[in-house]
Coordinates of C-alpha atoms in Angstrom, one line a residue:
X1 CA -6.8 -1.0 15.5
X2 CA -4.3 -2.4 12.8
X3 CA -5.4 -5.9 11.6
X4 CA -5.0 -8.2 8.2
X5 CA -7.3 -10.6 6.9
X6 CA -7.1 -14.0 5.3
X7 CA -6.1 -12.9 2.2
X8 CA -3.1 -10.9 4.0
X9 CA -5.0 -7.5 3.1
X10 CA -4.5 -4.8 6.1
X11 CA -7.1 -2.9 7.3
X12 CA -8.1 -0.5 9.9
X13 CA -10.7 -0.7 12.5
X14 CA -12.4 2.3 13.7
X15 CA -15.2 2.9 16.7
X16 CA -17.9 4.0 14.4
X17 CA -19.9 3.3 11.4
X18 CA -18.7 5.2 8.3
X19 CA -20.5 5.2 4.9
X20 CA -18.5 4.6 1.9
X21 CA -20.0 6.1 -1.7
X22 CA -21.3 4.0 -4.4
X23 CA -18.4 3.4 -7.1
X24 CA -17.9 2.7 -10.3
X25 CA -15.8 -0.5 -10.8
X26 CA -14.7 0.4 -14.4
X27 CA -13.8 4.0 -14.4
X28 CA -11.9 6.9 -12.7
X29 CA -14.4 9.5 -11.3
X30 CA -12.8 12.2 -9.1
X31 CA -15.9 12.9 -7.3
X32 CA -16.1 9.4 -5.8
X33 CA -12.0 9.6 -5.3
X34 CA -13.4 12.8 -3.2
X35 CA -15.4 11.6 -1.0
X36 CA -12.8 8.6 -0.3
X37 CA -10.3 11.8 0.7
X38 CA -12.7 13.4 3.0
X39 CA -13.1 9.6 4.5
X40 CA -9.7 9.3 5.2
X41 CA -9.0 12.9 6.7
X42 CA -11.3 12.2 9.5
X43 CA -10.8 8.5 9.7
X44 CA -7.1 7.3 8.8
X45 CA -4.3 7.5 11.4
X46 CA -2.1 10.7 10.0
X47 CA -3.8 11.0 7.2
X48 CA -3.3 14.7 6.0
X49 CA -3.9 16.9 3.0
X50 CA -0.4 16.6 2.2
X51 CA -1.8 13.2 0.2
X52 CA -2.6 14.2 -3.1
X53 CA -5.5 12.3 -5.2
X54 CA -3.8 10.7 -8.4
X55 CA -6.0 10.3 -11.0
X56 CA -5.6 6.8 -11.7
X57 CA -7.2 4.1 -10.3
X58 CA -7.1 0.0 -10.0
X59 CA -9.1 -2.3 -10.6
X60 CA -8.5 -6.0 -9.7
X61 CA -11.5 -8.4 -10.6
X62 CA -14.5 -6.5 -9.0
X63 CA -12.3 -4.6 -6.4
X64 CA -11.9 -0.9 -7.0
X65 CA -9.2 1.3 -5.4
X66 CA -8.0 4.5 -5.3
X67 CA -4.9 6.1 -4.2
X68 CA -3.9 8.7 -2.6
X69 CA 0.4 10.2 -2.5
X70 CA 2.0 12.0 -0.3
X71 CA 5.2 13.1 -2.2
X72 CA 8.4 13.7 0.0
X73 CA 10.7 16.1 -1.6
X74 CA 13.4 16.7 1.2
X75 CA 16.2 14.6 -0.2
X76 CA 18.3 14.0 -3.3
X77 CA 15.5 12.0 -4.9
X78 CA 11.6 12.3 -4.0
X79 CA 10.0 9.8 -2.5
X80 CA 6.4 8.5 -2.6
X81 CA 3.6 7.5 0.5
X82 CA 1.1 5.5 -1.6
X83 CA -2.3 5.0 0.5
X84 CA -4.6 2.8 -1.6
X85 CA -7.9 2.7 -0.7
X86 CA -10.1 -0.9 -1.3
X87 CA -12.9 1.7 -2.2
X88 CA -15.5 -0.9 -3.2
X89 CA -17.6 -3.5 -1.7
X90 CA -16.0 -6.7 -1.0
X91 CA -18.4 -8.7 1.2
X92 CA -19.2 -9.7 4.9
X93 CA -22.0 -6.8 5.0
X94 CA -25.4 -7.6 6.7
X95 CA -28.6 -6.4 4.6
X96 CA -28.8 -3.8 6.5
X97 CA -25.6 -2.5 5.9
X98 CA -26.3 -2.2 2.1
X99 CA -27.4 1.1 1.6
X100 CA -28.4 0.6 -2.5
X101 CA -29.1 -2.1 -4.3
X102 CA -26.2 -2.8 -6.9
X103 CA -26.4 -2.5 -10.5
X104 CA -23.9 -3.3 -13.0
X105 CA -20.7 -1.9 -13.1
X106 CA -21.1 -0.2 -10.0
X107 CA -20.4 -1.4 -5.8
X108 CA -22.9 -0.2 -4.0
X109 CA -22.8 2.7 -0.6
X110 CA -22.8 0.5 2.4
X111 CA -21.8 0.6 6.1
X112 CA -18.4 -0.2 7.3
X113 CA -16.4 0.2 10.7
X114 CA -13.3 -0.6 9.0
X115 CA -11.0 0.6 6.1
X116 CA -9.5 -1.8 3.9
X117 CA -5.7 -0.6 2.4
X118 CA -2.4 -0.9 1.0
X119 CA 0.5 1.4 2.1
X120 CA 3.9 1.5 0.2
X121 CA 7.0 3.8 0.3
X122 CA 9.1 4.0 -3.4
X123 CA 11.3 7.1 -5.1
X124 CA 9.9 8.8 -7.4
X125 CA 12.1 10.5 -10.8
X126 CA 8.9 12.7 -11.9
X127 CA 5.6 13.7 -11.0
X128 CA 3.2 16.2 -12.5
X129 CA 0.5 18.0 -10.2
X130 CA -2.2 19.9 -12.0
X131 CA -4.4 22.9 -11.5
X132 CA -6.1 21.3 -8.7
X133 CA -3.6 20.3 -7.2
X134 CA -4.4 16.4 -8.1
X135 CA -1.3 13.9 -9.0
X136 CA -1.5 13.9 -13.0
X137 CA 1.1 11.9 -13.7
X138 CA 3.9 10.0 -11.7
X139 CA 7.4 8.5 -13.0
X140 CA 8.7 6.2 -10.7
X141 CA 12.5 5.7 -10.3
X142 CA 14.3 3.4 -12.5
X143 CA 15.8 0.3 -10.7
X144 CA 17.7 -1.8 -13.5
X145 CA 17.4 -4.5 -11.1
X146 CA 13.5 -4.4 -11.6
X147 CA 13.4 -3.3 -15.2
X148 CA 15.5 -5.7 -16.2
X149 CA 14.0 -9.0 -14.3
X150 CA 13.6 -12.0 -16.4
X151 CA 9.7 -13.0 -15.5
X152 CA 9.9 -16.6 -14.7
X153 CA 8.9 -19.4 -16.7
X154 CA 8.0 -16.6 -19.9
X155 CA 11.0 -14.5 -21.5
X156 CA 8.9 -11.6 -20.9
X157 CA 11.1 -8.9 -19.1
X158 CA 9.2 -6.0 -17.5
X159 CA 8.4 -2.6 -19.3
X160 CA 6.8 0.4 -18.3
X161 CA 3.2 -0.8 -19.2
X162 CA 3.1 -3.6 -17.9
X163 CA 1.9 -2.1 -14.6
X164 CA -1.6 -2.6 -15.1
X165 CA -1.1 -6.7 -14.5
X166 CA 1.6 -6.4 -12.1
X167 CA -0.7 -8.7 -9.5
X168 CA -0.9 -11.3 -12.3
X169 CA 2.9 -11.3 -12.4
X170 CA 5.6 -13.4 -10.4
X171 CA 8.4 -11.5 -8.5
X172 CA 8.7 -13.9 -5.8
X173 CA 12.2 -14.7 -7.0
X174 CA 13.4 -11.4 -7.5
X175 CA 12.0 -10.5 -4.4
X176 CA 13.6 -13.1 -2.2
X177 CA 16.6 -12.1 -4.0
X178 CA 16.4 -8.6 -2.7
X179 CA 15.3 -9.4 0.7
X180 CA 19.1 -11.9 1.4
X181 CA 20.3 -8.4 1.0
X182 CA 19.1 -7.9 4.1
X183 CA 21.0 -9.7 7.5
X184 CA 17.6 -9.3 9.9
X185 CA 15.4 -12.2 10.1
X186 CA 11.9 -10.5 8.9
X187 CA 9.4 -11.2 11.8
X188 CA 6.2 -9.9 10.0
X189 CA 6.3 -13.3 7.5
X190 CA 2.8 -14.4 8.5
X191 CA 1.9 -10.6 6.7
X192 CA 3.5 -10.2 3.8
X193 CA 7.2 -9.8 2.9
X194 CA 8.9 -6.4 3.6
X195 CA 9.4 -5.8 -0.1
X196 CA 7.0 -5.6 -3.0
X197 CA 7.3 -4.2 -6.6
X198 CA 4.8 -1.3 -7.4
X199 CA 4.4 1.0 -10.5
X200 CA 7.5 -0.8 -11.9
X201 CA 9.8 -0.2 -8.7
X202 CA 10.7 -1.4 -5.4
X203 CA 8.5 -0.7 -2.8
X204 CA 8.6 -1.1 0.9
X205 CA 5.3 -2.2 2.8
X206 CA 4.2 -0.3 5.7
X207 CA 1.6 -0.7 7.8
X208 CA 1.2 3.2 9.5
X209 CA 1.9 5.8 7.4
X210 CA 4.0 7.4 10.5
X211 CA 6.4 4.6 9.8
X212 CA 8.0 6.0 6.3
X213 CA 10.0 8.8 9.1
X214 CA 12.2 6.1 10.5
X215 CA 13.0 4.5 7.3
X216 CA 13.0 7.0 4.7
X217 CA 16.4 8.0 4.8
X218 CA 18.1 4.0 5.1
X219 CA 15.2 3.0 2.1
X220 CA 17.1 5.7 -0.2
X221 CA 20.4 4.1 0.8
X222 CA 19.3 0.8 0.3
X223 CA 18.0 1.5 -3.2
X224 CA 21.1 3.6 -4.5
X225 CA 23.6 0.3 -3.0
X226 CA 20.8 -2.2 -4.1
X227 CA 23.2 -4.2 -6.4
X228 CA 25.7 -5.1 -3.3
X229 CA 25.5 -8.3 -1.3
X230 CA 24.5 -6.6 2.0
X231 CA 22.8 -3.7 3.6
X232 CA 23.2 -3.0 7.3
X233 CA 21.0 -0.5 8.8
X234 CA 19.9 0.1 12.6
X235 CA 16.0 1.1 11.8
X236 CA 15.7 -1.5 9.2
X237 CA 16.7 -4.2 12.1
X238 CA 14.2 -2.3 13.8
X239 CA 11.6 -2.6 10.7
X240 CA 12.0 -6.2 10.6
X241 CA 12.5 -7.3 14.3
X242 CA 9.5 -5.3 16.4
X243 CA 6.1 -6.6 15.3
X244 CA 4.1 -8.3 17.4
X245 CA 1.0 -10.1 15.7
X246 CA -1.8 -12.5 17.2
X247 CA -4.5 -14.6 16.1
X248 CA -8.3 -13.3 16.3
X249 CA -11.6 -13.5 14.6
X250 CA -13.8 -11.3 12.7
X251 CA -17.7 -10.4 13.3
X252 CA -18.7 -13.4 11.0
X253 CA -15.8 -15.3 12.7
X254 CA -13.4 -15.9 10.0
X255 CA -9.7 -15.9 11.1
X256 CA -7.7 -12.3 10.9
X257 CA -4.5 -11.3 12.9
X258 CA -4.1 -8.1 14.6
X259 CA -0.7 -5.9 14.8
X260 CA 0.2 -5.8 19.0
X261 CA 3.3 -4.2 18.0
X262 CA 4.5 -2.0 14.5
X263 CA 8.0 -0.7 14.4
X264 CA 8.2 2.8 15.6
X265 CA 4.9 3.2 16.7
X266 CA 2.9 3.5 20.3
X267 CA -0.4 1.8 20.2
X268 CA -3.1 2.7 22.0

């Protein structure tokens, strides 16, 4: 059910045809954000209306996403669930499975049994939720460690804006850095590593969103001690020890790899 592709991207596979909308690939439009929501509810594993839509949205060369944030607020800090959605067309459709030709600025409906994301766990200082009860406006919380990184090869040091080109950006120094912190041999390499840097934070990268139960409590540790030489934790061994991941094709036959085994989870 849990797979990646080529590009390391994660997606889901489901046992039937779903129809995502037509989107616009340079503007926010809560309608089409809408119909994404309604997608997940009956399509995402645990996937609940406690995600909010936050009206923001990304946009990385001609692939649209949108997010959705399930905000945790039983601790000292609140935490964030991201779920971002890979909301437009990216390829590997038959004709058959376009639903609309495509005209400019805009990815066309089409056909899909899968559901290409991104799921990430950070804290959160502020949020805003408005009349609707949609995500307004989010503060992440501030991690000198990440503010204050030295961008290699530039003397650019991040700021608060620069969020909008943060995959254009270089933290694989900083986050190798981070990741000695941690005395577990990551087994999930062939993915992605465990940490990544979102909405100018540290962010952990999960697979289910069931996952953020386990770890939620250890991640808030981790980030509060983040500047000492070693964190030792018995669900992050867990995290980084119990995945299981194998080789296999897609439809077209290009290679992907499929998840046998996520931490804390029972597959069917």
């Amino acid at each position: 059910m849990f797979y990646f592709d080529s590009f390391k991207h994660p997606y889901i596979l489901i046992n039937k045809n779903i129809i995502l909308p037509v989107v616009s690939l340079i503007n926010f439009d809560l309608v089409e954000a809408e119909k994404i929501y309604q997608i997940l509810l009956d399509n995402f594993p645990s996937f609940t209306e406690e995600f909010k839509i936050i009206k923001q949205d990304q946009i990385i060369g001609q692939k649209k996403y949108y997010s959705f944030i399930k905000i945790i607020s039983d601790f000292s800090i609140n935490v964030a669930l991201e779920l971002r959605i890979l909301s437009s067309y990216a390829g590997g459709a038959s004709k058959n499975e376009i639903l609309n030709q495509p005209t400019q600025n805009y990815s066309p409906s089409f056909k899909t049994d899968r559901i290409y994301y991104y799921l990430f766990m950070y804290l959160v200082q502020n949020y805003t939720i408005d009349k609707d009860k949609h995500i307004q406006h989010l503060e992440p919380q501030y991690i000198g460690l990440i503010r204050n990184y030295k961008i290699p090869y530039t003397d650019t040091r991040i700021e608060p804006w620069t969020v909008g080109i943060f995959d254009d950006l270089d933290f694989g120094e900083l986050l190798d850095s981070i990741l000695k912190k941690i005395p577990y041999e990551w087994k999930a390499k062939i993915w992605k590593n465990p940490f990544t840097v979102e909405r100018t934070t540290l962010a952990l990268n999960l697979i289910h969103i069931e996952q953020y139960k386990y770890l939620v409590h250890d991640f808030i540790k981790f980030i509060k001690n983040i500047d000492e030489n070693q964190f030792e934790s018995k669900n992050f061994n867990t995290f980084f020890s119990d995945w299981e991941i194998e080789r296999c094709f897609s439809k077209s036959g290009n290679i992907h790899w499929k998840f046998k085994k996520i931490p804390f989870i029972n597959l069917p």
